[in-house]
Amino acid sequence: MDLFSPASFGDLSLSNRVTMAPLTRVRADAGDVPGDVVVEHYRQRATVGLIVTEGTYPTQEGKGYTGQPGIVTDEQVAGWKRVADAVHAEGGTIVMQVMHAGRVSHTEVTGTDRIVAPSAIAIDDETRTPNGKTAYPVPHELTTEEVRQTVQDIVTASKRAVLEAGLDGVELHSANGYLLHEFLSPVSNVRTDEYGGSPAARARIGIETATAVAEAIGAGRVGMRISPMHNIQDVAETDLADVTATYEALLNGVAPLGLAYLSVLHAEPRGELVQHLRARFGGPVVLNSGFGVVTDKAEAEELVGGGHADAVAVGRMVIANPDLVARWQGDTELNEPNPATFYAEGATGYTDYPTLETVSN
């Protein structure tokens, strides 16, 4: 395989194997609607093989951040349709990362009466709200029936993303300490019903969600993102034996579905755990080496060319270089990302990075 060769992941057609990692940028307009600047941001980056959008909330209780877009209201759907149309007009492929934040939120952010999670255990930290920083609240422990309803909420959001907004698929966010990931860890999930306890029980909601979404929009349009042992936002996974058993259970449950791809965020993408899980999944796998280092061309080429991954997810370099694929192919100079503008407002640091075309003109 070559980094710049085309690929088919289920029903998704990729022009190359550079994918845009899901990147929270909190630029949504009023009503959490993707507006003009968001449309332009994704349009500019349509030459990557696959765009995965920022995490998009499927229900108001699942909103994690001020400025985060949703896929709940008709206005939000219409905004995402504009994004999808713009990317498709440039020949690109785009999927929505559907993300329920779970306990990684606050009622001042969601505007709801509660925050929800697998168990009533708060994150020992502070979060940013429109009124300033404050401690994370103790979440409401979802009842068994509410867990099942949450699965259906994610199904509904996925159908709206694909069947109404016209995106090419969805990525189920089961990573980075958000709701589906919270269920996987015995630290954040101390339930005693069918969704807690054993590795298989903790993996149940992820399997049920993937199965239901695949039935609703087609398995070939569904990806899943995981981050085993990332240990972020108080979702601790430190026991290798338990982690292996839990993620084996998850992948044993979703592998027969024939999903489009599995995306894995891990500091050691070539390591034994990741490659074991890749083999267990049995389908296309996108690797991301994590937040610690910036993914450069050499690493991306080695991961794909060395047979470790079918594609590579790239974050910061895609933020700074809308035409990253052309720059990597031509070994041309790269723009440097400006972290001060990652979580800001407006076009600065979002749609104003120069392309090779603008520089030459």
PDB file of N, CA, C and O in Angstrom, residues 114-185:
ATOM      1  N   ARG A 114     -29.652  17.856  33.570  1.00  0.00           N
ATOM      2  CA  ARG A 114     -28.723  16.880  34.107  1.00  0.00           C
ATOM      3  C   ARG A 114     -27.631  16.571  33.089  1.00  0.00           C
ATOM      4  O   ARG A 114     -27.756  16.866  31.901  1.00  0.00           O
ATOM      5  N   ILE A 115     -26.575  15.959  33.589  1.00  0.00           N
ATOM      6  CA  ILE A 115     -25.527  15.360  32.776  1.00  0.00           C
ATOM      7  C   ILE A 115     -25.622  13.855  33.015  1.00  0.00           C
ATOM      8  O   ILE A 115     -25.938  13.416  34.125  1.00  0.00           O
ATOM      9  N   VAL A 116     -25.356  13.051  31.989  1.00  0.00           N
ATOM     10  CA  VAL A 116     -25.566  11.611  32.125  1.00  0.00           C
ATOM     11  C   VAL A 116     -24.272  10.842  31.907  1.00  0.00           C
ATOM     12  O   VAL A 116     -23.340  11.314  31.258  1.00  0.00           O
ATOM     13  N   ALA A 117     -24.244   9.632  32.463  1.00  0.00           N
ATOM     14  CA  ALA A 117     -23.058   8.787  32.385  1.00  0.00           C
ATOM     15  C   ALA A 117     -23.452   7.354  32.739  1.00  0.00           C
ATOM     16  O   ALA A 117     -24.569   7.104  33.193  1.00  0.00           O
ATOM     17  N   PRO A 118     -22.528   6.402  32.569  1.00  0.00           N
ATOM     18  CA  PRO A 118     -22.827   5.025  32.981  1.00  0.00           C
ATOM     19  C   PRO A 118     -23.055   4.917  34.482  1.00  0.00           C
ATOM     20  O   PRO A 118     -23.900   4.138  34.931  1.00  0.00           O
ATOM     21  N   SER A 119     -22.289   5.707  35.259  1.00  0.00           N
ATOM     22  CA  SER A 119     -22.374   5.663  36.714  1.00  0.00           C
ATOM     23  C   SER A 119     -22.287   7.080  37.262  1.00  0.00           C
ATOM     24  O   SER A 119     -21.784   7.989  36.591  1.00  0.00           O
ATOM     25  N   ALA A 120     -22.768   7.259  38.482  1.00  0.00           N
ATOM     26  CA  ALA A 120     -22.813   8.586  39.107  1.00  0.00           C
ATOM     27  C   ALA A 120     -21.446   8.946  39.692  1.00  0.00           C
ATOM     28  O   ALA A 120     -21.292   9.145  40.899  1.00  0.00           O
ATOM     29  N   ILE A 121     -20.453   9.037  38.837  1.00  0.00           N
ATOM     30  CA  ILE A 121     -19.083   9.354  39.237  1.00  0.00           C
ATOM     31  C   ILE A 121     -18.634  10.568  38.431  1.00  0.00           C
ATOM     32  O   ILE A 121     -18.585  10.519  37.205  1.00  0.00           O
ATOM     33  N   ALA A 122     -18.295  11.645  39.118  1.00  0.00           N
ATOM     34  CA  ALA A 122     -17.888  12.869  38.440  1.00  0.00           C
ATOM     35  C   ALA A 122     -16.412  12.813  38.052  1.00  0.00           C
ATOM     36  O   ALA A 122     -15.601  12.124  38.684  1.00  0.00           O
ATOM     37  N   ILE A 123     -16.061  13.550  37.018  1.00  0.00           N
ATOM     38  CA  ILE A 123     -14.660  13.751  36.658  1.00  0.00           C
ATOM     39  C   ILE A 123     -14.033  14.678  37.697  1.00  0.00           C
ATOM     40  O   ILE A 123     -14.614  15.710  38.049  1.00  0.00           O
ATOM     41  N   ASP A 124     -12.875  14.322  38.200  1.00  0.00           N
ATOM     42  CA  ASP A 124     -12.197  15.134  39.209  1.00  0.00           C
ATOM     43  C   ASP A 124     -11.390  16.229  38.520  1.00  0.00           C
ATOM     44  O   ASP A 124     -10.166  16.175  38.413  1.00  0.00           O
ATOM     45  N   ASP A 125     -12.116  17.230  38.036  1.00  0.00           N
ATOM     46  CA  ASP A 125     -11.466  18.310  37.298  1.00  0.00           C
ATOM     47  C   ASP A 125     -12.493  19.414  37.090  1.00  0.00           C
ATOM     48  O   ASP A 125     -13.625  19.317  37.555  1.00  0.00           O
ATOM     49  N   GLU A 126     -12.074  20.456  36.376  1.00  0.00           N
ATOM     50  CA  GLU A 126     -12.970  21.547  36.050  1.00  0.00           C
ATOM     51  C   GLU A 126     -13.221  21.595  34.550  1.00  0.00           C
ATOM     52  O   GLU A 126     -12.407  21.136  33.752  1.00  0.00           O
ATOM     53  N   THR A 127     -14.366  22.151  34.181  1.00  0.00           N
ATOM     54  CA  THR A 127     -14.689  22.336  32.769  1.00  0.00           C
ATOM     55  C   THR A 127     -15.015  23.798  32.517  1.00  0.00           C
ATOM     56  O   THR A 127     -15.341  24.548  33.447  1.00  0.00           O
ATOM     57  N   ARG A 128     -14.923  24.191  31.265  1.00  0.00           N
ATOM     58  CA  ARG A 128     -15.208  25.579  30.896  1.00  0.00           C
ATOM     59  C   ARG A 128     -16.662  25.689  30.444  1.00  0.00           C
ATOM     60  O   ARG A 128     -17.114  24.950  29.585  1.00  0.00           O
ATOM     61  N   THR A 129     -17.380  26.616  31.035  1.00  0.00           N
ATOM     62  CA  THR A 129     -18.767  26.879  30.675  1.00  0.00           C
ATOM     63  C   THR A 129     -18.887  28.332  30.212  1.00  0.00           C
ATOM     64  O   THR A 129     -17.933  29.108  30.343  1.00  0.00           O
ATOM     65  N   PRO A 130     -20.046  28.733  29.690  1.00  0.00           N
ATOM     66  CA  PRO A 130     -20.210  30.134  29.312  1.00  0.00           C
ATOM     67  C   PRO A 130     -20.031  31.101  30.478  1.00  0.00           C
ATOM     68  O   PRO A 130     -19.786  32.295  30.276  1.00  0.00           O
ATOM     69  N   ASN A 131     -20.125  30.582  31.704  1.00  0.00           N
ATOM     70  CA  ASN A 131     -19.992  31.421  32.900  1.00  0.00           C
ATOM     71  C   ASN A 131     -18.653  31.248  33.604  1.00  0.00           C
ATOM     72  O   ASN A 131     -18.493  31.659  34.748  1.00  0.00           O
ATOM     73  N   GLY A 132     -17.697  30.625  32.910  1.00  0.00           N
ATOM     74  CA  GLY A 132     -16.372  30.428  33.506  1.00  0.00           C
ATOM     75  C   GLY A 132     -16.120  28.989  33.876  1.00  0.00           C
ATOM     76  O   GLY A 132     -16.944  28.100  33.651  1.00  0.00           O
ATOM     77  N   LYS A 133     -14.956  28.739  34.472  1.00  0.00           N
ATOM     78  CA  LYS A 133     -14.591  27.381  34.855  1.00  0.00           C
ATOM     79  C   LYS A 133     -15.330  26.962  36.118  1.00  0.00           C
ATOM     80  O   LYS A 133     -15.521  27.754  37.049  1.00  0.00           O
ATOM     81  N   THR A 134     -15.719  25.689  36.134  1.00  0.00           N
ATOM     82  CA  THR A 134     -16.409  25.149  37.298  1.00  0.00           C
ATOM     83  C   THR A 134     -16.173  23.646  37.355  1.00  0.00           C
ATOM     84  O   THR A 134     -15.794  23.026  36.361  1.00  0.00           O
ATOM     85  N   ALA A 135     -16.380  23.066  38.518  1.00  0.00           N
ATOM     86  CA  ALA A 135     -16.169  21.631  38.684  1.00  0.00           C
ATOM     87  C   ALA A 135     -17.182  20.838  37.871  1.00  0.00           C
ATOM     88  O   ALA A 135     -18.330  21.259  37.695  1.00  0.00           O
ATOM     89  N   TYR A 136     -16.744  19.689  37.344  1.00  0.00           N
ATOM     90  CA  TYR A 136     -17.684  18.795  36.678  1.00  0.00           C
ATOM     91  C   TYR A 136     -18.737  18.326  37.682  1.00  0.00           C
ATOM     92  O   TYR A 136     -18.413  17.983  38.817  1.00  0.00           O
ATOM     93  N   PRO A 137     -20.000  18.284  37.303  1.00  0.00           N
ATOM     94  CA  PRO A 137     -21.043  17.812  38.213  1.00  0.00           C
ATOM     95  C   PRO A 137     -21.069  16.290  38.301  1.00  0.00           C
ATOM     96  O   PRO A 137     -20.571  15.590  37.412  1.00  0.00           O
ATOM     97  N   VAL A 138     -21.671  15.799  39.363  1.00  0.00           N
ATOM     98  CA  VAL A 138     -21.922  14.361  39.453  1.00  0.00           C
ATOM     99  C   VAL A 138     -23.018  14.031  38.453  1.00  0.00           C
ATOM    100  O   VAL A 138     -24.105  14.616  38.490  1.00  0.00           O
ATOM    101  N   PRO A 139     -22.775  13.103  37.525  1.00  0.00           N
ATOM    102  CA  PRO A 139     -23.771  12.821  36.488  1.00  0.00           C
ATOM    103  C   PRO A 139     -24.884  11.909  36.985  1.00  0.00           C
ATOM    104  O   PRO A 139     -24.725  11.180  37.971  1.00  0.00           O
ATOM    105  N   HIS A 140     -25.986  11.953  36.281  1.00  0.00           N
ATOM    106  CA  HIS A 140     -27.074  11.004  36.494  1.00  0.00           C
ATOM    107  C   HIS A 140     -26.680   9.654  35.900  1.00  0.00           C
ATOM    108  O   HIS A 140     -26.229   9.586  34.754  1.00  0.00           O
ATOM    109  N   GLU A 141     -26.830   8.592  36.667  1.00  0.00           N
ATOM    110  CA  GLU A 141     -26.559   7.251  36.145  1.00  0.00           C
ATOM    111  C   GLU A 141     -27.738   6.813  35.287  1.00  0.00           C
ATOM    112  O   GLU A 141     -28.868   6.689  35.773  1.00  0.00           O
ATOM    113  N   LEU A 142     -27.482   6.585  34.031  1.00  0.00           N
ATOM    114  CA  LEU A 142     -28.542   6.168  33.119  1.00  0.00           C
ATOM    115  C   LEU A 142     -29.180   4.864  33.594  1.00  0.00           C
ATOM    116  O   LEU A 142     -28.467   3.921  33.960  1.00  0.00           O
ATOM    117  N   THR A 143     -30.496   4.814  33.566  1.00  0.00           N
ATOM    118  CA  THR A 143     -31.167   3.552  33.839  1.00  0.00           C
ATOM    119  C   THR A 143     -30.957   2.611  32.658  1.00  0.00           C
ATOM    120  O   THR A 143     -30.528   3.029  31.574  1.00  0.00           O
ATOM    121  N   THR A 144     -31.268   1.355  32.853  1.00  0.00           N
ATOM    122  CA  THR A 144     -31.120   0.387  31.765  1.00  0.00           C
ATOM    123  C   THR A 144     -31.934   0.814  30.551  1.00  0.00           C
ATOM    124  O   THR A 144     -31.453   0.765  29.411  1.00  0.00           O
ATOM    125  N   GLU A 145     -33.152   1.273  30.779  1.00  0.00           N
ATOM    126  CA  GLU A 145     -33.995   1.719  29.667  1.00  0.00           C
ATOM    127  C   GLU A 145     -33.431   2.982  29.031  1.00  0.00           C
ATOM    128  O   GLU A 145     -33.509   3.168  27.809  1.00  0.00           O
ATOM    129  N   GLU A 146     -32.867   3.867  29.839  1.00  0.00           N
ATOM    130  CA  GLU A 146     -32.270   5.092  29.289  1.00  0.00           C
ATOM    131  C   GLU A 146     -31.031   4.784  28.452  1.00  0.00           C
ATOM    132  O   GLU A 146     -30.751   5.487  27.473  1.00  0.00           O
ATOM    133  N   VAL A 147     -30.290   3.753  28.817  1.00  0.00           N
ATOM    134  CA  VAL A 147     -29.158   3.336  27.982  1.00  0.00           C
ATOM    135  C   VAL A 147     -29.661   2.931  26.603  1.00  0.00           C
ATOM    136  O   VAL A 147     -29.116   3.335  25.566  1.00  0.00           O
ATOM    137  N   ARG A 148     -30.718   2.147  26.587  1.00  0.00           N
ATOM    138  CA  ARG A 148     -31.282   1.696  25.311  1.00  0.00           C
ATOM    139  C   ARG A 148     -31.814   2.876  24.499  1.00  0.00           C
ATOM    140  O   ARG A 148     -31.680   2.901  23.274  1.00  0.00           O
ATOM    141  N   GLN A 149     -32.388   3.868  25.180  1.00  0.00           N
ATOM    142  CA  GLN A 149     -32.869   5.058  24.481  1.00  0.00           C
ATOM    143  C   GLN A 149     -31.702   5.863  23.911  1.00  0.00           C
ATOM    144  O   GLN A 149     -31.806   6.430  22.809  1.00  0.00           O
ATOM    145  N   THR A 150     -30.592   5.901  24.633  1.00  0.00           N
ATOM    146  CA  THR A 150     -29.402   6.604  24.150  1.00  0.00           C
ATOM    147  C   THR A 150     -28.892   5.969  22.867  1.00  0.00           C
ATOM    148  O   THR A 150     -28.473   6.670  21.934  1.00  0.00           O
ATOM    149  N   VAL A 151     -28.924   4.651  22.802  1.00  0.00           N
ATOM    150  CA  VAL A 151     -28.542   3.959  21.566  1.00  0.00           C
ATOM    151  C   VAL A 151     -29.432   4.427  20.421  1.00  0.00           C
ATOM    152  O   VAL A 151     -28.952   4.745  19.319  1.00  0.00           O
ATOM    153  N   GLN A 152     -30.733   4.516  20.679  1.00  0.00           N
ATOM    154  CA  GLN A 152     -31.658   4.951  19.633  1.00  0.00           C
ATOM    155  C   GLN A 152     -31.438   6.416  19.251  1.00  0.00           C
ATOM    156  O   GLN A 152     -31.610   6.791  18.081  1.00  0.00           O
ATOM    157  N   ASP A 153     -31.042   7.245  20.216  1.00  0.00           N
ATOM    158  CA  ASP A 153     -30.727   8.644  19.911  1.00  0.00           C
ATOM    159  C   ASP A 153     -29.552   8.728  18.930  1.00  0.00           C
ATOM    160  O   ASP A 153     -29.548   9.558  18.011  1.00  0.00           O
ATOM    161  N   ILE A 154     -28.562   7.875  19.121  1.00  0.00           N
ATOM    162  CA  ILE A 154     -27.400   7.869  18.238  1.00  0.00           C
ATOM    163  C   ILE A 154     -27.796   7.348  16.857  1.00  0.00           C
ATOM    164  O   ILE A 154     -27.323   7.837  15.828  1.00  0.00           O
ATOM    165  N   VAL A 155     -28.690   6.373  16.830  1.00  0.00           N
ATOM    166  CA  VAL A 155     -29.203   5.874  15.545  1.00  0.00           C
ATOM    167  C   VAL A 155     -29.933   6.993  14.801  1.00  0.00           C
ATOM    168  O   VAL A 155     -29.707   7.224  13.606  1.00  0.00           O
ATOM    169  N   THR A 156     -30.805   7.707  15.496  1.00  0.00           N
ATOM    170  CA  THR A 156     -31.553   8.795  14.874  1.00  0.00           C
ATOM    171  C   THR A 156     -30.611   9.864  14.327  1.00  0.00           C
ATOM    172  O   THR A 156     -30.785  10.350  13.197  1.00  0.00           O
ATOM    173  N   ALA A 157     -29.605  10.224  15.108  1.00  0.00           N
ATOM    174  CA  ALA A 157     -28.634  11.228  14.661  1.00  0.00           C
ATOM    175  C   ALA A 157     -27.882  10.745  13.428  1.00  0.00           C
ATOM    176  O   ALA A 157     -27.628  11.516  12.484  1.00  0.00           O
ATOM    177  N   SER A 158     -27.507   9.476  13.414  1.00  0.00           N
ATOM    178  CA  SER A 158     -26.774   8.915  12.274  1.00  0.00           C
ATOM    179  C   SER A 158     -27.626   8.923  11.020  1.00  0.00           C
ATOM    180  O   SER A 158     -27.136   9.228   9.914  1.00  0.00           O
ATOM    181  N   LYS A 159     -28.900   8.607  11.161  1.00  0.00           N
ATOM    182  CA  LYS A 159     -29.810   8.637  10.016  1.00  0.00           C
ATOM    183  C   LYS A 159     -29.963  10.060   9.490  1.00  0.00           C
ATOM    184  O   LYS A 159     -29.968  10.295   8.279  1.00  0.00           O
ATOM    185  N   ARG A 160     -30.042  11.021  10.391  1.00  0.00           N
ATOM    186  CA  ARG A 160     -30.178  12.412   9.957  1.00  0.00           C
ATOM    187  C   ARG A 160     -28.912  12.858   9.215  1.00  0.00           C
ATOM    188  O   ARG A 160     -28.988  13.575   8.211  1.00  0.00           O
ATOM    189  N   ALA A 161     -27.753  12.433   9.718  1.00  0.00           N
ATOM    190  CA  ALA A 161     -26.490  12.831   9.097  1.00  0.00           C
ATOM    191  C   ALA A 161     -26.381  12.314   7.673  1.00  0.00           C
ATOM    192  O   ALA A 161     -25.961  13.035   6.765  1.00  0.00           O
ATOM    193  N   VAL A 162     -26.759  11.062   7.456  1.00  0.00           N
ATOM    194  CA  VAL A 162     -26.562  10.424   6.154  1.00  0.00           C
ATOM    195  C   VAL A 162     -27.778  10.605   5.242  1.00  0.00           C
ATOM    196  O   VAL A 162     -27.647  11.017   4.079  1.00  0.00           O
ATOM    197  N   LEU A 163     -28.960  10.297   5.764  1.00  0.00           N
ATOM    198  CA  LEU A 163     -30.148  10.279   4.916  1.00  0.00           C
ATOM    199  C   LEU A 163     -30.730  11.667   4.665  1.00  0.00           C
ATOM    200  O   LEU A 163     -31.376  11.889   3.642  1.00  0.00           O
ATOM    201  N   GLU A 164     -30.493  12.612   5.584  1.00  0.00           N
ATOM    202  CA  GLU A 164     -31.032  13.964   5.412  1.00  0.00           C
ATOM    203  C   GLU A 164     -29.954  14.980   5.047  1.00  0.00           C
ATOM    204  O   GLU A 164     -30.119  15.757   4.110  1.00  0.00           O
ATOM    205  N   ALA A 165     -28.834  14.973   5.780  1.00  0.00           N
ATOM    206  CA  ALA A 165     -27.781  15.958   5.507  1.00  0.00           C
ATOM    207  C   ALA A 165     -26.877  15.524   4.354  1.00  0.00           C
ATOM    208  O   ALA A 165     -26.169  16.352   3.785  1.00  0.00           O
ATOM    209  N   GLY A 166     -26.868  14.238   4.022  1.00  0.00           N
ATOM    210  CA  GLY A 166     -26.135  13.779   2.848  1.00  0.00           C
ATOM    211  C   GLY A 166     -24.666  13.488   3.053  1.00  0.00           C
ATOM    212  O   GLY A 166     -23.924  13.362   2.071  1.00  0.00           O
ATOM    213  N   LEU A 167     -24.215  13.364   4.309  1.00  0.00           N
ATOM    214  CA  LEU A 167     -22.838  12.942   4.516  1.00  0.00           C
ATOM    215  C   LEU A 167     -22.686  11.489   4.095  1.00  0.00           C
ATOM    216  O   LEU A 167     -23.664  10.745   4.006  1.00  0.00           O
ATOM    217  N   ASP A 168     -21.449  11.064   3.848  1.00  0.00           N
ATOM    218  CA  ASP A 168     -21.213   9.722   3.310  1.00  0.00           C
ATOM    219  C   ASP A 168     -21.283   8.626   4.365  1.00  0.00           C
ATOM    220  O   ASP A 168     -21.388   7.444   4.013  1.00  0.00           O
ATOM    221  N   GLY A 169     -21.230   8.989   5.624  1.00  0.00           N
ATOM    222  CA  GLY A 169     -21.293   7.999   6.681  1.00  0.00           C
ATOM    223  C   GLY A 169     -21.128   8.657   8.033  1.00  0.00           C
ATOM    224  O   GLY A 169     -21.173   9.891   8.160  1.00  0.00           O
ATOM    225  N   VAL A 170     -20.949   7.826   9.060  1.00  0.00           N
ATOM    226  CA  VAL A 170     -20.723   8.324  10.414  1.00  0.00           C
ATOM    227  C   VAL A 170     -19.577   7.545  11.059  1.00  0.00           C
ATOM    228  O   VAL A 170     -19.286   6.411  10.677  1.00  0.00           O
ATOM    229  N   GLU A 171     -18.952   8.199  12.014  1.00  0.00           N
ATOM    230  CA  GLU A 171     -17.968   7.538  12.873  1.00  0.00           C
ATOM    231  C   GLU A 171     -18.498   7.599  14.298  1.00  0.00           C
ATOM    232  O   GLU A 171     -18.780   8.681  14.821  1.00  0.00           O
ATOM    233  N   LEU A 172     -18.647   6.457  14.935  1.00  0.00           N
ATOM    234  CA  LEU A 172     -19.155   6.372  16.300  1.00  0.00           C
ATOM    235  C   LEU A 172     -17.999   6.623  17.267  1.00  0.00           C
ATOM    236  O   LEU A 172     -17.021   5.882  17.286  1.00  0.00           O
ATOM    237  N   HIS A 173     -18.132   7.675  18.062  1.00  0.00           N
ATOM    238  CA  HIS A 173     -17.040   8.094  18.951  1.00  0.00           C
ATOM    239  C   HIS A 173     -17.073   7.260  20.229  1.00  0.00           C
ATOM    240  O   HIS A 173     -17.880   7.484  21.117  1.00  0.00           O
ATOM    241  N   SER A 174     -16.165   6.290  20.293  1.00  0.00           N
ATOM    242  CA  SER A 174     -16.056   5.415  21.459  1.00  0.00           C
ATOM    243  C   SER A 174     -14.698   5.595  22.122  1.00  0.00           C
ATOM    244  O   SER A 174     -14.102   4.644  22.623  1.00  0.00           O
ATOM    245  N   ALA A 175     -14.215   6.847  22.105  1.00  0.00           N
ATOM    246  CA  ALA A 175     -12.846   7.138  22.547  1.00  0.00           C
ATOM    247  C   ALA A 175     -12.821   8.392  23.410  1.00  0.00           C
ATOM    248  O   ALA A 175     -13.833   9.037  23.659  1.00  0.00           O
ATOM    249  N   ASN A 176     -11.611   8.701  23.914  1.00  0.00           N
ATOM    250  CA  ASN A 176     -11.290   9.991  24.531  1.00  0.00           C
ATOM    251  C   ASN A 176     -12.121  10.362  25.756  1.00  0.00           C
ATOM    252  O   ASN A 176     -12.265  11.534  26.077  1.00  0.00           O
ATOM    253  N   GLY A 177     -12.698   9.363  26.423  1.00  0.00           N
ATOM    254  CA  GLY A 177     -13.385   9.624  27.671  1.00  0.00           C
ATOM    255  C   GLY A 177     -14.833  10.029  27.557  1.00  0.00           C
ATOM    256  O   GLY A 177     -15.455  10.392  28.570  1.00  0.00           O
ATOM    257  N   TYR A 178     -15.407   9.984  26.348  1.00  0.00           N
ATOM    258  CA  TYR A 178     -16.810  10.341  26.177  1.00  0.00           C
ATOM    259  C   TYR A 178     -17.715   9.128  26.419  1.00  0.00           C
ATOM    260  O   TYR A 178     -17.233   8.062  26.788  1.00  0.00           O
ATOM    261  N   LEU A 179     -19.007   9.277  26.231  1.00  0.00           N
ATOM    262  CA  LEU A 179     -19.973   8.331  26.803  1.00  0.00           C
ATOM    263  C   LEU A 179     -19.690   6.865  26.476  1.00  0.00           C
ATOM    264  O   LEU A 179     -19.616   6.031  27.381  1.00  0.00           O
ATOM    265  N   LEU A 180     -19.559   6.517  25.194  1.00  0.00           N
ATOM    266  CA  LEU A 180     -19.358   5.106  24.864  1.00  0.00           C
ATOM    267  C   LEU A 180     -18.047   4.581  25.444  1.00  0.00           C
ATOM    268  O   LEU A 180     -17.957   3.405  25.815  1.00  0.00           O
ATOM    269  N   HIS A 181     -17.054   5.451  25.537  1.00  0.00           N
ATOM    270  CA  HIS A 181     -15.787   5.048  26.153  1.00  0.00           C
ATOM    271  C   HIS A 181     -15.948   4.898  27.666  1.00  0.00           C
ATOM    272  O   HIS A 181     -15.345   4.008  28.274  1.00  0.00           O
ATOM    273  N   GLU A 182     -16.751   5.755  28.272  1.00  0.00           N
ATOM    274  CA  GLU A 182     -16.990   5.666  29.721  1.00  0.00           C
ATOM    275  C   GLU A 182     -17.543   4.302  30.109  1.00  0.00           C
ATOM    276  O   GLU A 182     -17.243   3.781  31.194  1.00  0.00           O
ATOM    277  N   PHE A 183     -18.347   3.721  29.239  1.00  0.00           N
ATOM    278  CA  PHE A 183     -18.903   2.396  29.521  1.00  0.00           C
ATOM    279  C   PHE A 183     -17.826   1.316  29.511  1.00  0.00           C
ATOM    280  O   PHE A 183     -17.956   0.293  30.188  1.00  0.00           O
ATOM    281  N   LEU A 184     -16.756   1.506  28.747  1.00  0.00           N
ATOM    282  CA  LEU A 184     -15.746   0.460  28.588  1.00  0.00           C
ATOM    283  C   LEU A 184     -14.842   0.291  29.803  1.00  0.00           C
ATOM    284  O   LEU A 184     -14.307  -0.793  30.043  1.00  0.00           O
ATOM    285  N   SER A 185     -14.653   1.353  30.577  1.00  0.00           N
ATOM    286  CA  SER A 185     -13.695   1.304  31.682  1.00  0.00           C
ATOM    287  C   SER A 185     -14.352   0.904  33.003  1.00  0.00           C
ATOM    288  O   SER A 185     -15.391   1.451  33.375  1.00  0.00           O
TER     289      SER A 185
END
